[in-house]
């Protein structure tokens, strides 16, 4: 295989975390400033005696809880329990429950911050009747929760297409398949409107990542929608071996095995990476590879 990941994607990776953080800070910050100003203007029009700093405290307290707690938690949750077309009926009730938890954490956090801010000014903060206010806040928070989920999943989809997303070859509509479908010799990779094939023998190792398995091919990762157990049954056992609940390696790519005091091991690959090996797989791997311990 001669196809390489786009240089632009490789250059983006060192900046990825800062871009993601910057996006959420900019979006939440702009929303915070806009809401603070419009709230103050509306209350002044109504003749309210609210101080100018109060709407800012209301919005900043909410923004801080979203930025520091909820958005990272939602990102983790959607990675751990991804929402896809084929599982949305089962996932929707779980996501609705998650939205309620998000609302409770959001309200509790922002009220606590507001109480502290008001106390620093020698004042008391009144949130209002909790049942009524929680319902009011939930009607807003569920929309924010849904928006964040859509943005996160959409961003991940674009990243997968940018780096290349793998899939198994499907059976043809007519005639027999050109190669075994139950023991694939090649994988189809789609990348920004282009398609190419990856030979199974070019895979160096595989790593479980949520509902995906990353295929490591010549320094690049191609996510395949599958479980690690599901893809293990479709790989040639003469060429691949399970070494951990999250890893499968190509036997030809194992350079050495380093025993650890815990009984586990560290598998050194020819590409320079070191992968964990559970004790239950260690002896079998040594016998199958003939690799020397380091």
PDB file of N, CA, C and O in Angstrom, residues 149-216:
ATOM      1  N   UNK A 149     -23.605  17.319  21.643  1.00  0.00           N
ATOM      2  CA  UNK A 149     -23.464  15.949  21.126  1.00  0.00           C
ATOM      3  C   UNK A 149     -23.338  15.956  19.611  1.00  0.00           C
ATOM      4  O   UNK A 149     -22.475  15.279  19.031  1.00  0.00           O
ATOM      5  N   UNK A 150     -24.179  16.731  18.940  1.00  0.00           N
ATOM      6  CA  UNK A 150     -24.129  16.798  17.476  1.00  0.00           C
ATOM      7  C   UNK A 150     -22.805  17.379  16.991  1.00  0.00           C
ATOM      8  O   UNK A 150     -22.221  16.893  16.016  1.00  0.00           O
ATOM      9  N   UNK A 151     -22.317  18.413  17.654  1.00  0.00           N
ATOM     10  CA  UNK A 151     -21.042  19.012  17.264  1.00  0.00           C
ATOM     11  C   UNK A 151     -19.885  18.040  17.471  1.00  0.00           C
ATOM     12  O   UNK A 151     -19.005  17.914  16.612  1.00  0.00           O
ATOM     13  N   UNK A 152     -19.879  17.349  18.602  1.00  0.00           N
ATOM     14  CA  UNK A 152     -18.805  16.406  18.901  1.00  0.00           C
ATOM     15  C   UNK A 152     -18.805  15.250  17.908  1.00  0.00           C
ATOM     16  O   UNK A 152     -17.760  14.886  17.351  1.00  0.00           O
ATOM     17  N   UNK A 153     -19.975  14.664  17.667  1.00  0.00           N
ATOM     18  CA  UNK A 153     -20.039  13.530  16.747  1.00  0.00           C
ATOM     19  C   UNK A 153     -19.748  13.965  15.311  1.00  0.00           C
ATOM     20  O   UNK A 153     -19.092  13.235  14.558  1.00  0.00           O
ATOM     21  N   UNK A 154     -20.223  15.143  14.919  1.00  0.00           N
ATOM     22  CA  UNK A 154     -19.926  15.639  13.584  1.00  0.00           C
ATOM     23  C   UNK A 154     -18.440  15.884  13.388  1.00  0.00           C
ATOM     24  O   UNK A 154     -17.868  15.556  12.338  1.00  0.00           O
ATOM     25  N   UNK A 155     -17.790  16.443  14.404  1.00  0.00           N
ATOM     26  CA  UNK A 155     -16.345  16.685  14.352  1.00  0.00           C
ATOM     27  C   UNK A 155     -15.576  15.374  14.255  1.00  0.00           C
ATOM     28  O   UNK A 155     -14.640  15.246  13.453  1.00  0.00           O
ATOM     29  N   UNK A 156     -15.976  14.382  15.033  1.00  0.00           N
ATOM     30  CA  UNK A 156     -15.298  13.087  14.968  1.00  0.00           C
ATOM     31  C   UNK A 156     -15.491  12.421  13.607  1.00  0.00           C
ATOM     32  O   UNK A 156     -14.570  11.771  13.095  1.00  0.00           O
ATOM     33  N   UNK A 157     -16.675  12.572  13.051  1.00  0.00           N
ATOM     34  CA  UNK A 157     -16.926  12.001  11.724  1.00  0.00           C
ATOM     35  C   UNK A 157     -15.997  12.629  10.689  1.00  0.00           C
ATOM     36  O   UNK A 157     -15.401  11.920   9.861  1.00  0.00           O
ATOM     37  N   UNK A 158     -15.858  13.951  10.733  1.00  0.00           N
ATOM     38  CA  UNK A 158     -14.971  14.622   9.795  1.00  0.00           C
ATOM     39  C   UNK A 158     -13.522  14.199   9.995  1.00  0.00           C
ATOM     40  O   UNK A 158     -12.783  14.009   9.021  1.00  0.00           O
ATOM     41  N   UNK A 159     -13.100  14.037  11.252  1.00  0.00           N
ATOM     42  CA  UNK A 159     -11.732  13.590  11.516  1.00  0.00           C
ATOM     43  C   UNK A 159     -11.483  12.198  10.963  1.00  0.00           C
ATOM     44  O   UNK A 159     -10.420  11.919  10.386  1.00  0.00           O
ATOM     45  N   UNK A 160     -12.470  11.300  11.147  1.00  0.00           N
ATOM     46  CA  UNK A 160     -12.297   9.937  10.633  1.00  0.00           C
ATOM     47  C   UNK A 160     -12.181   9.942   9.120  1.00  0.00           C
ATOM     48  O   UNK A 160     -11.375   9.207   8.547  1.00  0.00           O
ATOM     49  N   UNK A 161     -12.984  10.750   8.457  1.00  0.00           N
ATOM     50  CA  UNK A 161     -12.913  10.817   7.001  1.00  0.00           C
ATOM     51  C   UNK A 161     -11.618  11.488   6.543  1.00  0.00           C
ATOM     52  O   UNK A 161     -11.081  11.173   5.478  1.00  0.00           O
ATOM     53  N   UNK A 162     -11.123  12.423   7.335  1.00  0.00           N
ATOM     54  CA  UNK A 162      -9.880  13.113   6.994  1.00  0.00           C
ATOM     55  C   UNK A 162      -8.699  12.154   7.066  1.00  0.00           C
ATOM     56  O   UNK A 162      -7.844  12.110   6.186  1.00  0.00           O
ATOM     57  N   UNK A 163      -8.632  11.372   8.141  1.00  0.00           N
ATOM     58  CA  UNK A 163      -7.521  10.448   8.285  1.00  0.00           C
ATOM     59  C   UNK A 163      -7.743   9.155   7.521  1.00  0.00           C
ATOM     60  O   UNK A 163      -6.788   8.453   7.190  1.00  0.00           O
ATOM     61  N   UNK A 164      -8.999   8.827   7.228  1.00  0.00           N
ATOM     62  CA  UNK A 164      -9.319   7.592   6.524  1.00  0.00           C
ATOM     63  C   UNK A 164     -10.042   6.632   7.439  1.00  0.00           C
ATOM     64  O   UNK A 164      -9.521   6.264   8.497  1.00  0.00           O
ATOM     65  N   UNK A 165     -11.257   6.225   7.069  1.00  0.00           N
ATOM     66  CA  UNK A 165     -12.062   5.308   7.883  1.00  0.00           C
ATOM     67  C   UNK A 165     -12.192   3.981   7.150  1.00  0.00           C
ATOM     68  O   UNK A 165     -12.590   3.940   5.984  1.00  0.00           O
ATOM     69  N   UNK A 166     -11.838   2.896   7.831  1.00  0.00           N
ATOM     70  CA  UNK A 166     -11.824   1.573   7.206  1.00  0.00           C
ATOM     71  C   UNK A 166     -13.178   0.880   7.357  1.00  0.00           C
ATOM     72  O   UNK A 166     -13.940   1.155   8.274  1.00  0.00           O
ATOM     73  N   UNK A 167     -13.441  -0.026   6.440  1.00  0.00           N
ATOM     74  CA  UNK A 167     -14.631  -0.865   6.515  1.00  0.00           C
ATOM     75  C   UNK A 167     -14.321  -2.192   5.842  1.00  0.00           C
ATOM     76  O   UNK A 167     -13.362  -2.303   5.056  1.00  0.00           O
ATOM     77  N   UNK A 168     -15.110  -3.207   6.175  1.00  0.00           N
ATOM     78  CA  UNK A 168     -14.946  -4.512   5.556  1.00  0.00           C
ATOM     79  C   UNK A 168     -15.545  -4.488   4.155  1.00  0.00           C
ATOM     80  O   UNK A 168     -16.517  -3.777   3.889  1.00  0.00           O
ATOM     81  N   UNK A 169     -14.958  -5.259   3.258  1.00  0.00           N
ATOM     82  CA  UNK A 169     -15.512  -5.356   1.913  1.00  0.00           C
ATOM     83  C   UNK A 169     -16.842  -6.088   1.960  1.00  0.00           C
ATOM     84  O   UNK A 169     -16.974  -7.120   2.616  1.00  0.00           O
ATOM     85  N   UNK A 170     -17.836  -5.550   1.283  1.00  0.00           N
ATOM     86  CA  UNK A 170     -19.157  -6.165   1.264  1.00  0.00           C
ATOM     87  C   UNK A 170     -19.251  -7.199   0.154  1.00  0.00           C
ATOM     88  O   UNK A 170     -18.485  -7.175  -0.821  1.00  0.00           O
ATOM     89  N   UNK A 171     -20.194  -8.112   0.310  1.00  0.00           N
ATOM     90  CA  UNK A 171     -20.426  -9.088  -0.750  1.00  0.00           C
ATOM     91  C   UNK A 171     -21.023  -8.383  -1.969  1.00  0.00           C
ATOM     92  O   UNK A 171     -21.831  -7.466  -1.837  1.00  0.00           O
ATOM     93  N   UNK A 172     -20.648  -8.779  -3.186  1.00  0.00           N
ATOM     94  CA  UNK A 172     -21.201  -8.150  -4.391  1.00  0.00           C
ATOM     95  C   UNK A 172     -22.682  -8.455  -4.535  1.00  0.00           C
ATOM     96  O   UNK A 172     -23.180  -9.453  -4.013  1.00  0.00           O
ATOM     97  N   UNK A 173     -23.393  -7.578  -5.233  1.00  0.00           N
ATOM     98  CA  UNK A 173     -24.822  -7.797  -5.456  1.00  0.00           C
ATOM     99  C   UNK A 173     -25.075  -9.048  -6.294  1.00  0.00           C
ATOM    100  O   UNK A 173     -26.075  -9.737  -6.118  1.00  0.00           O
ATOM    101  N   UNK A 174     -24.153  -9.318  -7.210  1.00  0.00           N
ATOM    102  CA  UNK A 174     -24.289 -10.495  -8.063  1.00  0.00           C
ATOM    103  C   UNK A 174     -22.977 -11.254  -8.104  1.00  0.00           C
ATOM    104  O   UNK A 174     -21.900 -10.657  -8.123  1.00  0.00           O
ATOM    105  N   UNK A 175     -23.073 -12.582  -8.117  1.00  0.00           N
ATOM    106  CA  UNK A 175     -21.884 -13.413  -8.216  1.00  0.00           C
ATOM    107  C   UNK A 175     -21.175 -13.595  -6.890  1.00  0.00           C
ATOM    108  O   UNK A 175     -21.463 -12.907  -5.914  1.00  0.00           O
ATOM    109  N   UNK A 176     -20.218 -14.529  -6.849  1.00  0.00           N
ATOM    110  CA  UNK A 176     -19.482 -14.796  -5.611  1.00  0.00           C
ATOM    111  C   UNK A 176     -18.474 -13.694  -5.316  1.00  0.00           C
ATOM    112  O   UNK A 176     -18.011 -13.002  -6.225  1.00  0.00           O
ATOM    113  N   UNK A 177     -18.129 -13.497  -4.049  1.00  0.00           N
ATOM    114  CA  UNK A 177     -17.108 -12.492  -3.711  1.00  0.00           C
ATOM    115  C   UNK A 177     -15.748 -12.900  -4.244  1.00  0.00           C
ATOM    116  O   UNK A 177     -15.451 -14.084  -4.408  1.00  0.00           O
ATOM    117  N   UNK A 178     -14.899 -11.911  -4.535  1.00  0.00           N
ATOM    118  CA  UNK A 178     -13.578 -12.187  -5.083  1.00  0.00           C
ATOM    119  C   UNK A 178     -12.632 -12.746  -4.039  1.00  0.00           C
ATOM    120  O   UNK A 178     -11.616 -13.348  -4.380  1.00  0.00           O
ATOM    121  N   UNK A 179     -12.944 -12.557  -2.779  1.00  0.00           N
ATOM    122  CA  UNK A 179     -12.114 -13.080  -1.698  1.00  0.00           C
ATOM    123  C   UNK A 179     -13.015 -13.408  -0.521  1.00  0.00           C
ATOM    124  O   UNK A 179     -14.150 -12.939  -0.458  1.00  0.00           O
ATOM    125  N   UNK A 180     -12.563 -14.220   0.419  1.00  0.00           N
ATOM    126  CA  UNK A 180     -13.422 -14.612   1.549  1.00  0.00           C
ATOM    127  C   UNK A 180     -13.885 -13.398   2.348  1.00  0.00           C
ATOM    128  O   UNK A 180     -13.083 -12.548   2.714  1.00  0.00           O
ATOM    129  N   UNK A 181     -15.174 -13.339   2.610  1.00  0.00           N
ATOM    130  CA  UNK A 181     -15.724 -12.235   3.383  1.00  0.00           C
ATOM    131  C   UNK A 181     -15.546 -12.486   4.875  1.00  0.00           C
ATOM    132  O   UNK A 181     -15.384 -11.556   5.662  1.00  0.00           O
ATOM    133  N   UNK A 182     -15.557 -13.765   5.286  1.00  0.00           N
ATOM    134  CA  UNK A 182     -15.414 -14.083   6.701  1.00  0.00           C
ATOM    135  C   UNK A 182     -13.962 -14.006   7.161  1.00  0.00           C
ATOM    136  O   UNK A 182     -13.686 -13.925   8.359  1.00  0.00           O
ATOM    137  N   UNK A 183     -13.005 -14.028   6.249  1.00  0.00           N
ATOM    138  CA  UNK A 183     -11.582 -13.899   6.578  1.00  0.00           C
ATOM    139  C   UNK A 183     -10.980 -12.913   5.586  1.00  0.00           C
ATOM    140  O   UNK A 183     -10.316 -13.289   4.625  1.00  0.00           O
ATOM    141  N   UNK A 184     -11.254 -11.600   5.772  1.00  0.00           N
ATOM    142  CA  UNK A 184     -10.890 -10.601   4.759  1.00  0.00           C
ATOM    143  C   UNK A 184      -9.391 -10.508   4.523  1.00  0.00           C
ATOM    144  O   UNK A 184      -8.592 -10.587   5.457  1.00  0.00           O
ATOM    145  N   UNK A 185      -9.030 -10.385   3.277  1.00  0.00           N
ATOM    146  CA  UNK A 185      -7.636 -10.188   2.896  1.00  0.00           C
ATOM    147  C   UNK A 185      -7.320  -8.709   2.717  1.00  0.00           C
ATOM    148  O   UNK A 185      -6.165  -8.310   2.720  1.00  0.00           O
ATOM    149  N   UNK A 186      -8.377  -7.895   2.538  1.00  0.00           N
ATOM    150  CA  UNK A 186      -8.200  -6.453   2.354  1.00  0.00           C
ATOM    151  C   UNK A 186      -9.333  -5.701   3.041  1.00  0.00           C
ATOM    152  O   UNK A 186     -10.402  -6.255   3.280  1.00  0.00           O
ATOM    153  N   UNK A 187      -9.056  -4.440   3.362  1.00  0.00           N
ATOM    154  CA  UNK A 187     -10.050  -3.545   3.944  1.00  0.00           C
ATOM    155  C   UNK A 187     -10.185  -2.323   3.047  1.00  0.00           C
ATOM    156  O   UNK A 187      -9.206  -1.864   2.452  1.00  0.00           O
ATOM    157  N   UNK A 188     -11.396  -1.812   2.962  1.00  0.00           N
ATOM    158  CA  UNK A 188     -11.658  -0.612   2.171  1.00  0.00           C
ATOM    159  C   UNK A 188     -11.522   0.612   3.070  1.00  0.00           C
ATOM    160  O   UNK A 188     -12.106   0.656   4.147  1.00  0.00           O
ATOM    161  N   UNK A 189     -10.743   1.586   2.630  1.00  0.00           N
ATOM    162  CA  UNK A 189     -10.557   2.827   3.384  1.00  0.00           C
ATOM    163  C   UNK A 189     -11.112   3.984   2.568  1.00  0.00           C
ATOM    164  O   UNK A 189     -10.763   4.161   1.400  1.00  0.00           O
ATOM    165  N   UNK A 190     -12.004   4.755   3.202  1.00  0.00           N
ATOM    166  CA  UNK A 190     -12.575   5.948   2.572  1.00  0.00           C
ATOM    167  C   UNK A 190     -11.960   7.184   3.216  1.00  0.00           C
ATOM    168  O   UNK A 190     -11.916   7.290   4.437  1.00  0.00           O
ATOM    169  N   UNK A 191     -11.505   8.085   2.366  1.00  0.00           N
ATOM    170  CA  UNK A 191     -10.839   9.278   2.883  1.00  0.00           C
ATOM    171  C   UNK A 191     -11.145  10.461   1.974  1.00  0.00           C
ATOM    172  O   UNK A 191     -10.687  10.516   0.836  1.00  0.00           O
ATOM    173  N   UNK A 192     -11.972  11.396   2.464  1.00  0.00           N
ATOM    174  CA  UNK A 192     -12.288  12.623   1.751  1.00  0.00           C
ATOM    175  C   UNK A 192     -12.719  12.351   0.316  1.00  0.00           C
ATOM    176  O   UNK A 192     -12.202  12.929  -0.642  1.00  0.00           O
ATOM    177  N   UNK A 193     -13.669  11.443   0.153  1.00  0.00           N
ATOM    178  CA  UNK A 193     -14.209  11.162  -1.168  1.00  0.00           C
ATOM    179  C   UNK A 193     -13.394  10.194  -1.989  1.00  0.00           C
ATOM    180  O   UNK A 193     -13.779   9.853  -3.111  1.00  0.00           O
ATOM    181  N   UNK A 194     -12.269   9.720  -1.476  1.00  0.00           N
ATOM    182  CA  UNK A 194     -11.428   8.763  -2.192  1.00  0.00           C
ATOM    183  C   UNK A 194     -11.492   7.412  -1.496  1.00  0.00           C
ATOM    184  O   UNK A 194     -11.747   7.323  -0.305  1.00  0.00           O
ATOM    185  N   UNK A 195     -11.251   6.364  -2.239  1.00  0.00           N
ATOM    186  CA  UNK A 195     -11.254   5.018  -1.687  1.00  0.00           C
ATOM    187  C   UNK A 195      -9.996   4.277  -2.129  1.00  0.00           C
ATOM    188  O   UNK A 195      -9.539   4.432  -3.265  1.00  0.00           O
ATOM    189  N   UNK A 196      -9.437   3.486  -1.206  1.00  0.00           N
ATOM    190  CA  UNK A 196      -8.315   2.616  -1.555  1.00  0.00           C
ATOM    191  C   UNK A 196      -8.354   1.399  -0.647  1.00  0.00           C
ATOM    192  O   UNK A 196      -9.092   1.364   0.343  1.00  0.00           O
ATOM    193  N   UNK A 197      -7.579   0.401  -0.991  1.00  0.00           N
ATOM    194  CA  UNK A 197      -7.596  -0.867  -0.271  1.00  0.00           C
ATOM    195  C   UNK A 197      -6.341  -1.015   0.577  1.00  0.00           C
ATOM    196  O   UNK A 197      -5.241  -0.623   0.165  1.00  0.00           O
ATOM    197  N   UNK A 198      -6.524  -1.569   1.750  1.00  0.00           N
ATOM    198  CA  UNK A 198      -5.428  -1.888   2.666  1.00  0.00           C
ATOM    199  C   UNK A 198      -5.370  -3.403   2.810  1.00  0.00           C
ATOM    200  O   UNK A 198      -6.374  -4.033   3.160  1.00  0.00           O
ATOM    201  N   UNK A 199      -4.231  -3.980   2.527  1.00  0.00           N
ATOM    202  CA  UNK A 199      -4.074  -5.424   2.678  1.00  0.00           C
ATOM    203  C   UNK A 199      -4.035  -5.785   4.152  1.00  0.00           C
ATOM    204  O   UNK A 199      -3.393  -5.098   4.962  1.00  0.00           O
ATOM    205  N   UNK A 200      -4.704  -6.867   4.517  1.00  0.00           N
ATOM    206  CA  UNK A 200      -4.702  -7.309   5.910  1.00  0.00           C
ATOM    207  C   UNK A 200      -3.283  -7.581   6.390  1.00  0.00           C
ATOM    208  O   UNK A 200      -2.946  -7.347   7.551  1.00  0.00           O
ATOM    209  N   UNK A 201      -2.408  -8.055   5.492  1.00  0.00           N
ATOM    210  CA  UNK A 201      -1.031  -8.361   5.865  1.00  0.00           C
ATOM    211  C   UNK A 201      -0.207  -7.111   6.158  1.00  0.00           C
ATOM    212  O   UNK A 201       0.873  -7.201   6.727  1.00  0.00           O
ATOM    213  N   UNK A 202      -0.733  -5.918   5.737  1.00  0.00           N
ATOM    214  CA  UNK A 202      -0.022  -4.670   6.022  1.00  0.00           C
ATOM    215  C   UNK A 202      -0.345  -4.119   7.411  1.00  0.00           C
ATOM    216  O   UNK A 202       0.304  -3.170   7.860  1.00  0.00           O
ATOM    217  N   UNK A 203      -1.337  -4.699   8.075  1.00  0.00           N
ATOM    218  CA  UNK A 203      -1.713  -4.226   9.413  1.00  0.00           C
ATOM    219  C   UNK A 203      -0.652  -4.663  10.417  1.00  0.00           C
ATOM    220  O   UNK A 203      -0.301  -5.846  10.493  1.00  0.00           O
ATOM    221  N   UNK A 204      -0.136  -3.726  11.182  1.00  0.00           N
ATOM    222  CA  UNK A 204       0.905  -4.019  12.167  1.00  0.00           C
ATOM    223  C   UNK A 204       0.313  -4.395  13.517  1.00  0.00           C
ATOM    224  O   UNK A 204       0.791  -5.307  14.174  1.00  0.00           O
ATOM    225  N   UNK A 205      -0.706  -3.651  13.935  1.00  0.00           N
ATOM    226  CA  UNK A 205      -1.426  -3.983  15.153  1.00  0.00           C
ATOM    227  C   UNK A 205      -2.761  -3.277  15.154  1.00  0.00           C
ATOM    228  O   UNK A 205      -3.015  -2.398  14.335  1.00  0.00           O
ATOM    229  N   UNK A 206      -3.635  -3.702  16.062  1.00  0.00           N
ATOM    230  CA  UNK A 206      -4.989  -3.152  16.163  1.00  0.00           C
ATOM    231  C   UNK A 206      -5.245  -2.780  17.616  1.00  0.00           C
ATOM    232  O   UNK A 206      -4.824  -3.492  18.534  1.00  0.00           O
ATOM    233  N   UNK A 207      -5.950  -1.674  17.808  1.00  0.00           N
ATOM    234  CA  UNK A 207      -6.258  -1.198  19.161  1.00  0.00           C
ATOM    235  C   UNK A 207      -7.732  -0.864  19.276  1.00  0.00           C
ATOM    236  O   UNK A 207      -8.284  -0.160  18.426  1.00  0.00           O
ATOM    237  N   UNK A 208      -8.385  -1.381  20.310  1.00  0.00           N
ATOM    238  CA  UNK A 208      -9.796  -1.075  20.554  1.00  0.00           C
ATOM    239  C   UNK A 208      -9.933   0.367  21.011  1.00  0.00           C
ATOM    240  O   UNK A 208      -9.133   0.863  21.810  1.00  0.00           O
ATOM    241  N   UNK A 209     -10.958   1.046  20.489  1.00  0.00           N
ATOM    242  CA  UNK A 209     -11.233   2.424  20.868  1.00  0.00           C
ATOM    243  C   UNK A 209     -12.733   2.639  20.839  1.00  0.00           C
ATOM    244  O   UNK A 209     -13.298   3.037  19.823  1.00  0.00           O
ATOM    245  N   UNK A 210     -13.398   2.345  21.963  1.00  0.00           N
ATOM    246  CA  UNK A 210     -14.854   2.461  22.006  1.00  0.00           C
ATOM    247  C   UNK A 210     -15.507   1.467  21.067  1.00  0.00           C
ATOM    248  O   UNK A 210     -15.210   0.275  21.103  1.00  0.00           O
ATOM    249  N   UNK A 211     -16.376   1.960  20.205  1.00  0.00           N
ATOM    250  CA  UNK A 211     -17.032   1.111  19.212  1.00  0.00           C
ATOM    251  C   UNK A 211     -16.216   0.976  17.940  1.00  0.00           C
ATOM    252  O   UNK A 211     -16.725   0.508  16.921  1.00  0.00           O
ATOM    253  N   UNK A 212     -14.968   1.407  17.983  1.00  0.00           N
ATOM    254  CA  UNK A 212     -14.079   1.317  16.834  1.00  0.00           C
ATOM    255  C   UNK A 212     -12.837   0.516  17.197  1.00  0.00           C
ATOM    256  O   UNK A 212     -12.478   0.368  18.365  1.00  0.00           O
ATOM    257  N   UNK A 213     -12.194  -0.011  16.159  1.00  0.00           N
ATOM    258  CA  UNK A 213     -10.886  -0.629  16.296  1.00  0.00           C
ATOM    259  C   UNK A 213      -9.955   0.082  15.333  1.00  0.00           C
ATOM    260  O   UNK A 213     -10.234   0.149  14.127  1.00  0.00           O
ATOM    261  N   UNK A 214      -8.878   0.653  15.842  1.00  0.00           N
ATOM    262  CA  UNK A 214      -7.925   1.364  14.995  1.00  0.00           C
ATOM    263  C   UNK A 214      -6.952   0.383  14.368  1.00  0.00           C
ATOM    264  O   UNK A 214      -6.268  -0.372  15.067  1.00  0.00           O
ATOM    265  N   UNK A 215      -6.893   0.381  13.032  1.00  0.00           N
ATOM    266  CA  UNK A 215      -5.938  -0.447  12.309  1.00  0.00           C
ATOM    267  C   UNK A 215      -4.662   0.363  12.121  1.00  0.00           C
ATOM    268  O   UNK A 215      -4.678   1.421  11.500  1.00  0.00           O
ATOM    269  N   UNK A 216      -3.569  -0.142  12.640  1.00  0.00           N
ATOM    270  CA  UNK A 216      -2.286   0.550  12.523  1.00  0.00           C
ATOM    271  C   UNK A 216      -1.574   0.043  11.280  1.00  0.00           C
ATOM    272  O   UNK A 216      -1.191  -1.131  11.204  1.00  0.00           O
TER     273      UNK A 216
END
